[in-house]
PDB file of C-alpha atoms in Angstrom:
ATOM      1  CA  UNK A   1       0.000   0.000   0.000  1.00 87.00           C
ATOM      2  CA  UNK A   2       1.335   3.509  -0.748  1.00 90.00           C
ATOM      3  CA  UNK A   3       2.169   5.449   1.649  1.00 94.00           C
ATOM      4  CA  UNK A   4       3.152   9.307   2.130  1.00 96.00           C
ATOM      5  CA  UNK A   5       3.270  11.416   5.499  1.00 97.00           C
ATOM      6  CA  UNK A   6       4.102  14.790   5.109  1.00 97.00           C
ATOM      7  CA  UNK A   7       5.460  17.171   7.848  1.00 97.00           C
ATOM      8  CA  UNK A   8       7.468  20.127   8.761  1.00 97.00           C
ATOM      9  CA  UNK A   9       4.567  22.683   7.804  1.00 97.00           C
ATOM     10  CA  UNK A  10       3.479  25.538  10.384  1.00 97.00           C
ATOM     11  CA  UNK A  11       3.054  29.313  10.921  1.00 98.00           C
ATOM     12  CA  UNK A  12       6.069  31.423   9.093  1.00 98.00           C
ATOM     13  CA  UNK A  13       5.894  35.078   8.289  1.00 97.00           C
ATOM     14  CA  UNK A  14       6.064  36.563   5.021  1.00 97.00           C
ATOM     15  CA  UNK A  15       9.815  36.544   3.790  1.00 97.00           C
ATOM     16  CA  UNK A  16      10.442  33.130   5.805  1.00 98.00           C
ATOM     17  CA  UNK A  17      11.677  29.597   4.954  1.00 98.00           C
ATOM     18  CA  UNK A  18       9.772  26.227   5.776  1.00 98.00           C
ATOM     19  CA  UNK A  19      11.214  22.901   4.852  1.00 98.00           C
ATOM     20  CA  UNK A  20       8.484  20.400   4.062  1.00 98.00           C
ATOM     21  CA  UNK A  21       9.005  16.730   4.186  1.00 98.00           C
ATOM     22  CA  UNK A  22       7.798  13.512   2.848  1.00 98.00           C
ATOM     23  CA  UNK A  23       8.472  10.127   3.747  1.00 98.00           C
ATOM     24  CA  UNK A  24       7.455   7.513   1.603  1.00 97.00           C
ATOM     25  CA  UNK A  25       6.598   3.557   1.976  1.00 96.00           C
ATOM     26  CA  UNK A  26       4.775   0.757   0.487  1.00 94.00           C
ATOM     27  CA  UNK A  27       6.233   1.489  -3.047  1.00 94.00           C
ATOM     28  CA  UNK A  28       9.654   1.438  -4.892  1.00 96.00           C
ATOM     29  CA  UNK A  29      10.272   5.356  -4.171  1.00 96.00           C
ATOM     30  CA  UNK A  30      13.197   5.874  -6.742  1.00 97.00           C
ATOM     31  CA  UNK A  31      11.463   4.316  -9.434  1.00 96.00           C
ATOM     32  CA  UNK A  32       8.590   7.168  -9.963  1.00 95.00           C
ATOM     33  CA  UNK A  33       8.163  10.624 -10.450  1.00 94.00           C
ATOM     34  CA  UNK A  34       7.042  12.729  -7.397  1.00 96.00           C
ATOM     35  CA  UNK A  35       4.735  15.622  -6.917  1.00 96.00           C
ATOM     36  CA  UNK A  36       4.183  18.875  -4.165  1.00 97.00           C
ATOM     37  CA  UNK A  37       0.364  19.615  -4.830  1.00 97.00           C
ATOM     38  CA  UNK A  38      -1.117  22.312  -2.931  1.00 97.00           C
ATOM     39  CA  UNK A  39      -4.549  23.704  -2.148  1.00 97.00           C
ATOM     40  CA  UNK A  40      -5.120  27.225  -0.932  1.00 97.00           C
ATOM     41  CA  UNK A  41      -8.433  27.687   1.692  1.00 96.00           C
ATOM     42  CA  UNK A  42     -11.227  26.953  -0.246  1.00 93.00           C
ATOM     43  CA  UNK A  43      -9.914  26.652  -3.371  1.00 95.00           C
ATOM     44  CA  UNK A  44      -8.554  23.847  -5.994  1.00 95.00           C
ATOM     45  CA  UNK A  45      -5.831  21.357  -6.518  1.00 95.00           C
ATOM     46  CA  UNK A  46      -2.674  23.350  -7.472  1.00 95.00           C
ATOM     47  CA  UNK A  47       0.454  21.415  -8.603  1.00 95.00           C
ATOM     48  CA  UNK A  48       3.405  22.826  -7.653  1.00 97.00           C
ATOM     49  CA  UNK A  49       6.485  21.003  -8.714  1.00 97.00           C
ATOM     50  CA  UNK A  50       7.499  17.834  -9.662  1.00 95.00           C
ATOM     51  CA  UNK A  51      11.169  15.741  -9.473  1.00 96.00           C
ATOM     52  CA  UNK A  52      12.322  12.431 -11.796  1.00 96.00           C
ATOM     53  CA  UNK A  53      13.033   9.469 -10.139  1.00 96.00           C
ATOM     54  CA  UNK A  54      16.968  10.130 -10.336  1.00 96.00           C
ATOM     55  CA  UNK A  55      16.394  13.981  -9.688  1.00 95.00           C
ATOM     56  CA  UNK A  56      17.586  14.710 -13.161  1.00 96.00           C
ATOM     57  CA  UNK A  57      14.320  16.892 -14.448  1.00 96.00           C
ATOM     58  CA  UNK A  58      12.499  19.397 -12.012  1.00 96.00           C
ATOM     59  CA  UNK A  59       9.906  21.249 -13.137  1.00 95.00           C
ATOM     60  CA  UNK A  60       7.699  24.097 -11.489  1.00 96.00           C
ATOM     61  CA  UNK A  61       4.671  25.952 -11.434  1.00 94.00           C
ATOM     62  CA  UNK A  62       5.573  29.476 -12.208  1.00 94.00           C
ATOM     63  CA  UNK A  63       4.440  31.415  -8.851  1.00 95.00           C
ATOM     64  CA  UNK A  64       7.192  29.025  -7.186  1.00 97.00           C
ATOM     65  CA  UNK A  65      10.182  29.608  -9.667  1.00 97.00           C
ATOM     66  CA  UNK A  66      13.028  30.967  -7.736  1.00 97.00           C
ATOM     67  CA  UNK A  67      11.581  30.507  -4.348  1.00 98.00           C
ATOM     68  CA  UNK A  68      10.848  26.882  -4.276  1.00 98.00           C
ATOM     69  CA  UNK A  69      13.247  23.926  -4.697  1.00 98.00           C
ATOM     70  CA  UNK A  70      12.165  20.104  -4.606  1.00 98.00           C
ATOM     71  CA  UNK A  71      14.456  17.386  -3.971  1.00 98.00           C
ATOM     72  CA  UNK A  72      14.233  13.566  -3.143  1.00 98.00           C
ATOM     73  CA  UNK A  73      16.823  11.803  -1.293  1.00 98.00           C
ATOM     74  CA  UNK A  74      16.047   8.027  -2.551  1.00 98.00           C
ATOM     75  CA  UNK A  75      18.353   6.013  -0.121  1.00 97.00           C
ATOM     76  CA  UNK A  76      15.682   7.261   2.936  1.00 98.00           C
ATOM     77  CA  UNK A  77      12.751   7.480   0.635  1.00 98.00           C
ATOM     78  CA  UNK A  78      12.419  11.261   1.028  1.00 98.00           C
ATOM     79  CA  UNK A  79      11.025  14.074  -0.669  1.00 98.00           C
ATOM     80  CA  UNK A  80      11.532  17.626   0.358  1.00 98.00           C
ATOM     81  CA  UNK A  81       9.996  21.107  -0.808  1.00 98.00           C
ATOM     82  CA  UNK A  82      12.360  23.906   0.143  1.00 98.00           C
ATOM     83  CA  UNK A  83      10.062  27.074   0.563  1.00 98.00           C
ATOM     84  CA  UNK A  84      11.870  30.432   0.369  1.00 98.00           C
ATOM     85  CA  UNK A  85      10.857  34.027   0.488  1.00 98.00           C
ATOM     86  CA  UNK A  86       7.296  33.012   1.252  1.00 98.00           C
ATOM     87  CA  UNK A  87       4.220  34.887   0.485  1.00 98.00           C
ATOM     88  CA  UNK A  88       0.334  35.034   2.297  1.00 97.00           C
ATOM     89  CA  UNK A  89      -0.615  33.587  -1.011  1.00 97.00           C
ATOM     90  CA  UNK A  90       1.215  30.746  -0.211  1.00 98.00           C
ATOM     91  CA  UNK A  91      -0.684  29.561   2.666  1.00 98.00           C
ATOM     92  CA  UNK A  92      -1.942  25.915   1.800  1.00 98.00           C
ATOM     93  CA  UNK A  93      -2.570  22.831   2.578  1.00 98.00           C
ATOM     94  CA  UNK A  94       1.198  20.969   1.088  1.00 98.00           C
ATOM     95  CA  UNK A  95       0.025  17.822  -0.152  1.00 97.00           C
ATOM     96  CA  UNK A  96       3.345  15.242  -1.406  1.00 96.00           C
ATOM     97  CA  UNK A  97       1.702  13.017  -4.522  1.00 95.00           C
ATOM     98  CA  UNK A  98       2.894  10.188  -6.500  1.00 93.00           C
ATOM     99  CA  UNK A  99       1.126  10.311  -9.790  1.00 88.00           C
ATOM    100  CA  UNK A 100      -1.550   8.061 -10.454  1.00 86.00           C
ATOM    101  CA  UNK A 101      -1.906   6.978  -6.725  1.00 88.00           C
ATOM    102  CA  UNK A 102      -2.656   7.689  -3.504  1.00 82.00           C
ATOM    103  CA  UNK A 103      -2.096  10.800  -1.940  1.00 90.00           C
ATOM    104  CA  UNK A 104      -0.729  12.152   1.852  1.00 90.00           C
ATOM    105  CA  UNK A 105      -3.196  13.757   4.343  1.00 94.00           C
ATOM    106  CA  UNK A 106      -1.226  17.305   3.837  1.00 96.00           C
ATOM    107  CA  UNK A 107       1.005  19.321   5.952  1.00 97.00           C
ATOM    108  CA  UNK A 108      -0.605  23.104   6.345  1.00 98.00           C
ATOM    109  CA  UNK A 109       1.372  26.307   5.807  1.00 98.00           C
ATOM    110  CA  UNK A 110       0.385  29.405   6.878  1.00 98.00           C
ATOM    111  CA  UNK A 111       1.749  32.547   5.813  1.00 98.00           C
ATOM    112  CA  UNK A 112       1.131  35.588   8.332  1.00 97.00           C
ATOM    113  CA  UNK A 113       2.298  38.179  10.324  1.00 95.00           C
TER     114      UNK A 113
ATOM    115  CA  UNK B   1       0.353  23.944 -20.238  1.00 92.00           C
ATOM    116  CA  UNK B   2      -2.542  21.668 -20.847  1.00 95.00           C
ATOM    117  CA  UNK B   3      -5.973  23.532 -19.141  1.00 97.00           C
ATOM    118  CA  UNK B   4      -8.556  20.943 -18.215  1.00 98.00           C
ATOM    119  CA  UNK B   5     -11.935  22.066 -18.152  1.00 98.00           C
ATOM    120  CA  UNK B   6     -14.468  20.092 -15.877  1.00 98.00           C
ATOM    121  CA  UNK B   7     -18.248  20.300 -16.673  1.00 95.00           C
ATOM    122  CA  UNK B   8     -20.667  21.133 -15.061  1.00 96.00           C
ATOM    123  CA  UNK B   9     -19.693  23.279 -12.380  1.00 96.00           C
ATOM    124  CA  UNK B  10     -22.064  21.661  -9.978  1.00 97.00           C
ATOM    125  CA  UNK B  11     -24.708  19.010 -10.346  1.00 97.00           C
ATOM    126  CA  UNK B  12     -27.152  18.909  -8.429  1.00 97.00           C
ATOM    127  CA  UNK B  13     -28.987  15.012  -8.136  1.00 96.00           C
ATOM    128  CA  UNK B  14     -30.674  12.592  -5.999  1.00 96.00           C
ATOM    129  CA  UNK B  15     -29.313   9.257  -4.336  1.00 96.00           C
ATOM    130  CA  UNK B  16     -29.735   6.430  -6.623  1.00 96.00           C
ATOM    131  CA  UNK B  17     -29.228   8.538  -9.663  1.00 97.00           C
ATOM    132  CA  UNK B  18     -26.737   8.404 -12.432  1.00 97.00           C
ATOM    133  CA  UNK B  19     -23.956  11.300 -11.773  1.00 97.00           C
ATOM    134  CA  UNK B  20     -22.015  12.009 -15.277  1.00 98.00           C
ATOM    135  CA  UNK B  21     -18.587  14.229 -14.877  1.00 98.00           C
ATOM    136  CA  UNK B  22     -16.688  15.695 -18.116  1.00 98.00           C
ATOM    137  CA  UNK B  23     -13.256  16.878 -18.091  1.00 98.00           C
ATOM    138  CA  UNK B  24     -11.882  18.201 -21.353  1.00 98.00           C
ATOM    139  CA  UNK B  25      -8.256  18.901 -22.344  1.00 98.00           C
ATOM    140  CA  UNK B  26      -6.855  21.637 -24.478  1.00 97.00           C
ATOM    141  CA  UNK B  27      -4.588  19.537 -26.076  1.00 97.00           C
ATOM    142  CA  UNK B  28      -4.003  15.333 -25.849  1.00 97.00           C
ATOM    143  CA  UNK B  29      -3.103  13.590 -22.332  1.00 97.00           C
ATOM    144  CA  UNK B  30      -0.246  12.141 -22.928  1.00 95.00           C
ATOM    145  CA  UNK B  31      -0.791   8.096 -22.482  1.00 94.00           C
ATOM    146  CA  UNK B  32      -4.395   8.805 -21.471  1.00 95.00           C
ATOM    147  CA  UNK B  33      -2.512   9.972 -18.241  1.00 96.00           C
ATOM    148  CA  UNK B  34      -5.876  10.846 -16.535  1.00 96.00           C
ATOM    149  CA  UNK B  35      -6.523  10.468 -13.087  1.00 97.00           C
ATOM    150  CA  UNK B  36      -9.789  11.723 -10.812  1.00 97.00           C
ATOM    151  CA  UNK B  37      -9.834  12.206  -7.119  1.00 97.00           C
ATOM    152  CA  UNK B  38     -13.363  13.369  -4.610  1.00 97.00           C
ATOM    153  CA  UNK B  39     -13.162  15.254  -1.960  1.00 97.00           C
ATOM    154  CA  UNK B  40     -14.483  16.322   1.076  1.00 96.00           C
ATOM    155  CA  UNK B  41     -14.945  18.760   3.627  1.00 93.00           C
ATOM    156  CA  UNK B  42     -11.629  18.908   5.646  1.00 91.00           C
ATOM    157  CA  UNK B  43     -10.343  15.753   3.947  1.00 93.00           C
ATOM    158  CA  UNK B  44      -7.206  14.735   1.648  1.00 94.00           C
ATOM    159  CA  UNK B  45      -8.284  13.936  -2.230  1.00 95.00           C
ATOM    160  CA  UNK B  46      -9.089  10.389  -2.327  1.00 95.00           C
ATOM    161  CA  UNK B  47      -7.722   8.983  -6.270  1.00 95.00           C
ATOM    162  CA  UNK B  48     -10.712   7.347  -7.701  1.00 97.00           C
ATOM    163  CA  UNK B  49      -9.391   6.464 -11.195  1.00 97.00           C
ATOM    164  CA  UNK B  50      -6.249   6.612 -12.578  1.00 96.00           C
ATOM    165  CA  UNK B  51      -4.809   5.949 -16.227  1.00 96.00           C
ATOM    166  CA  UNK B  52      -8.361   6.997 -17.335  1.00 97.00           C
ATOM    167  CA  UNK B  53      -9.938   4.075 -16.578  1.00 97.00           C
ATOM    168  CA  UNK B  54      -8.718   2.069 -13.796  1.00 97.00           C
ATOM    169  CA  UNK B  55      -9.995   1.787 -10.358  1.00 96.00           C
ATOM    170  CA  UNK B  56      -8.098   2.604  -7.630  1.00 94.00           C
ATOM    171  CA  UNK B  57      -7.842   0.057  -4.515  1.00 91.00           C
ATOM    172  CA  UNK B  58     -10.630  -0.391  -2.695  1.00 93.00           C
ATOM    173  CA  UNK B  59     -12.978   1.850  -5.260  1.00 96.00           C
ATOM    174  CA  UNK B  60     -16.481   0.884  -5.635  1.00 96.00           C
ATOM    175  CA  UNK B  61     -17.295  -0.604  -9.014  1.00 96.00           C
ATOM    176  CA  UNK B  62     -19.924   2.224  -9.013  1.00 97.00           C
ATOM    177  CA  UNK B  63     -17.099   4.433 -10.430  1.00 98.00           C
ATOM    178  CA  UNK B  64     -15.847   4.386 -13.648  1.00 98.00           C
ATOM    179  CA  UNK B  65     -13.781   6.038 -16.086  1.00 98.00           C
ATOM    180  CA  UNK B  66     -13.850   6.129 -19.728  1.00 97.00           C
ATOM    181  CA  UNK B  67     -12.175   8.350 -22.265  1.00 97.00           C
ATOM    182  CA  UNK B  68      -8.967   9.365 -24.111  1.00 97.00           C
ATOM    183  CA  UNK B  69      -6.854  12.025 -25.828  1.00 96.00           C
ATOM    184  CA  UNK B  70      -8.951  15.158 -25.156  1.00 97.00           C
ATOM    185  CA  UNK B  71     -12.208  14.268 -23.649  1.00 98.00           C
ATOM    186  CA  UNK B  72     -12.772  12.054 -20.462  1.00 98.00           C
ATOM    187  CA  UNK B  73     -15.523  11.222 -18.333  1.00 98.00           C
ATOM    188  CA  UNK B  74     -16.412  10.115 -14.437  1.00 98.00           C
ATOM    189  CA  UNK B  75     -19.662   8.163 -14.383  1.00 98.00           C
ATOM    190  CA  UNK B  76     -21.016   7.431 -10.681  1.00 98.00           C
ATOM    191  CA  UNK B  77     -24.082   4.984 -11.692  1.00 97.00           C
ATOM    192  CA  UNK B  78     -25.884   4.947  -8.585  1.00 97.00           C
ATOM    193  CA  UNK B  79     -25.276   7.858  -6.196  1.00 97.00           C
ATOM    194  CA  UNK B  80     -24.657   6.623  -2.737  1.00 97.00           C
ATOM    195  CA  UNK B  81     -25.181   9.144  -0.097  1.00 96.00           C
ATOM    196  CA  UNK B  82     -21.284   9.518   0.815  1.00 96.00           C
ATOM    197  CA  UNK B  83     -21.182  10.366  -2.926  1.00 97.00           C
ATOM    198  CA  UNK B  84     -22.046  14.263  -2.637  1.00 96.00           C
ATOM    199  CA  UNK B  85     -18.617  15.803  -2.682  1.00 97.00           C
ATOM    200  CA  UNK B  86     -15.961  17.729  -5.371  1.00 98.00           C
ATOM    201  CA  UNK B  87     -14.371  15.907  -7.602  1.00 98.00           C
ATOM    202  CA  UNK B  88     -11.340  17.213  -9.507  1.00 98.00           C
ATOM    203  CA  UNK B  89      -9.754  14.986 -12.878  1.00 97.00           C
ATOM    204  CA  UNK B  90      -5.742  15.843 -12.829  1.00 96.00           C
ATOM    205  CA  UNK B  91      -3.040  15.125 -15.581  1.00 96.00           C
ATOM    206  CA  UNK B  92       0.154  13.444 -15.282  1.00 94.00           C
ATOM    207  CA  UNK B  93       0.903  13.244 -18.801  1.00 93.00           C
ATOM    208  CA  UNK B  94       3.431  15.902 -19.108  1.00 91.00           C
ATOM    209  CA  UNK B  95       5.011  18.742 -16.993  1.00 87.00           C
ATOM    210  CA  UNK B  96       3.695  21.301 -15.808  1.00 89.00           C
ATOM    211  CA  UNK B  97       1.221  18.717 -14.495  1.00 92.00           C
ATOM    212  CA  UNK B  98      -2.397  19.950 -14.361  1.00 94.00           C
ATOM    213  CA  UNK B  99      -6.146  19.994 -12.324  1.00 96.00           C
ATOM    214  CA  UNK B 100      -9.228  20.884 -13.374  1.00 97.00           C
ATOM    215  CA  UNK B 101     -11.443  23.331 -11.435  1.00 97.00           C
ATOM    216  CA  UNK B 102     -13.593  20.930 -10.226  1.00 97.00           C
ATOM    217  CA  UNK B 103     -17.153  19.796 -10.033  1.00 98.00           C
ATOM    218  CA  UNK B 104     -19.553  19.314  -7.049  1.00 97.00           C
ATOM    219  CA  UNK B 105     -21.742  17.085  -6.820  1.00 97.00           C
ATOM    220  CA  UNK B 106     -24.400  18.381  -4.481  1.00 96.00           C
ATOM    221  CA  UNK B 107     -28.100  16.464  -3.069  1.00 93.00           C
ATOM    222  CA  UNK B 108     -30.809  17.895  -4.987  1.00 90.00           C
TER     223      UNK B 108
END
């Protein structure tokens, strides 16, 4: 069964880091794509970035480019989303995905003085 | 950037009827890439279907998924009362990977 637990979210104020984690199980973690999904309150399902299995391709959504930086660490089944310079409008629910299956419960991040 | 537009915004039925979900693509899914997840109040998205047509573990056989290239569909065949929730079809095709807006399905 796939697995994902995501933590390290919280209250930050705007211009502050977070480190998000996300520890995976139940599936052969370096052998799939990973995703960062988030979801604003009461809003939709934004994807936010997404790593290869050997780390070799990265992509982002464009409100994150610059700030944002995803990385896996396959020898302890890890992903990461390292969240820089953050904004208010990037309070969310974190969600860590793999694609076509199951999903985390979320980590929240809130942005606010 | 593929766009995926869900129809309708809302749809409002009873339990027992037939619930019928579009989600159209601006351009191919690669593979048929084509997953949908419901949601509820306060709750993680759940993945119903994935590859267009396959049922996630565990799904009822009431759900089902049929489509490919641009134009996909969610059929719920019977509404069950723990039904009535958004439901949101995502691609995974290619990068930057994409949601639609979502549709609710409310109790008329």
């Amino acid at each position: 069964e796939v697995r994902l637990v995501e933590s390290g979210g919280g209250l930050v104020q705007p211009g502050g880091s977070l480190r998000l984690s996300c520890a995976a199980s139940g599936f052969t973690f370096s052998s799939y794509w990973m995703n960062w999904v988030r979801q604003a309150p009461g809003k939709g399902l934004e994807w936010v970035a997404n790593i290869k299995p050997d780390g070799s391709e990265i992509y982002y959504v464009d409100s994150v480019k610059g700030r944002f930086t995803i990385s896996r660490d396959n020898a302890k089944n890890s992903l990461f989303l390292q969240m820089n310079s953050l904004r208010p409008e990037d309070t969310a629910v974190y969600y860590c995905a793999r694609p076509g299956a199951s999903w985390g419960q979320g980590t929240l991040v809130t942005v606010s003085s | 950037e593929i766009v995926l537009t869900q129809s309708p915004g809302t749809l409002s039925l009873s339990p027992g009827e037939r619930a019928t979900l579009s989600c159209r693509a601006s351009q191919s899914v690669n593979g048929n890439y084509l997953a949908w997840f419901q949601q509820k109040p306060g709750q993680a998205p759940r993945l119903l279907i994935y590859g267009a047509s396959s049922r996630a573990t565990g799904i009822p056989d009431r759900f089902s998924g049929s489509g490919s290239g641009t134009d996909f569909t969610l059929t719920i065949s019977r509404l069950e009362p723990e039904d009535f929730a958004v439901y949101y079809c995502q691609q995974y095709g290619s990068s930057p990977q994409t949601f639609g807006q979502g549709t609710k399905v409310e109790i008329k």
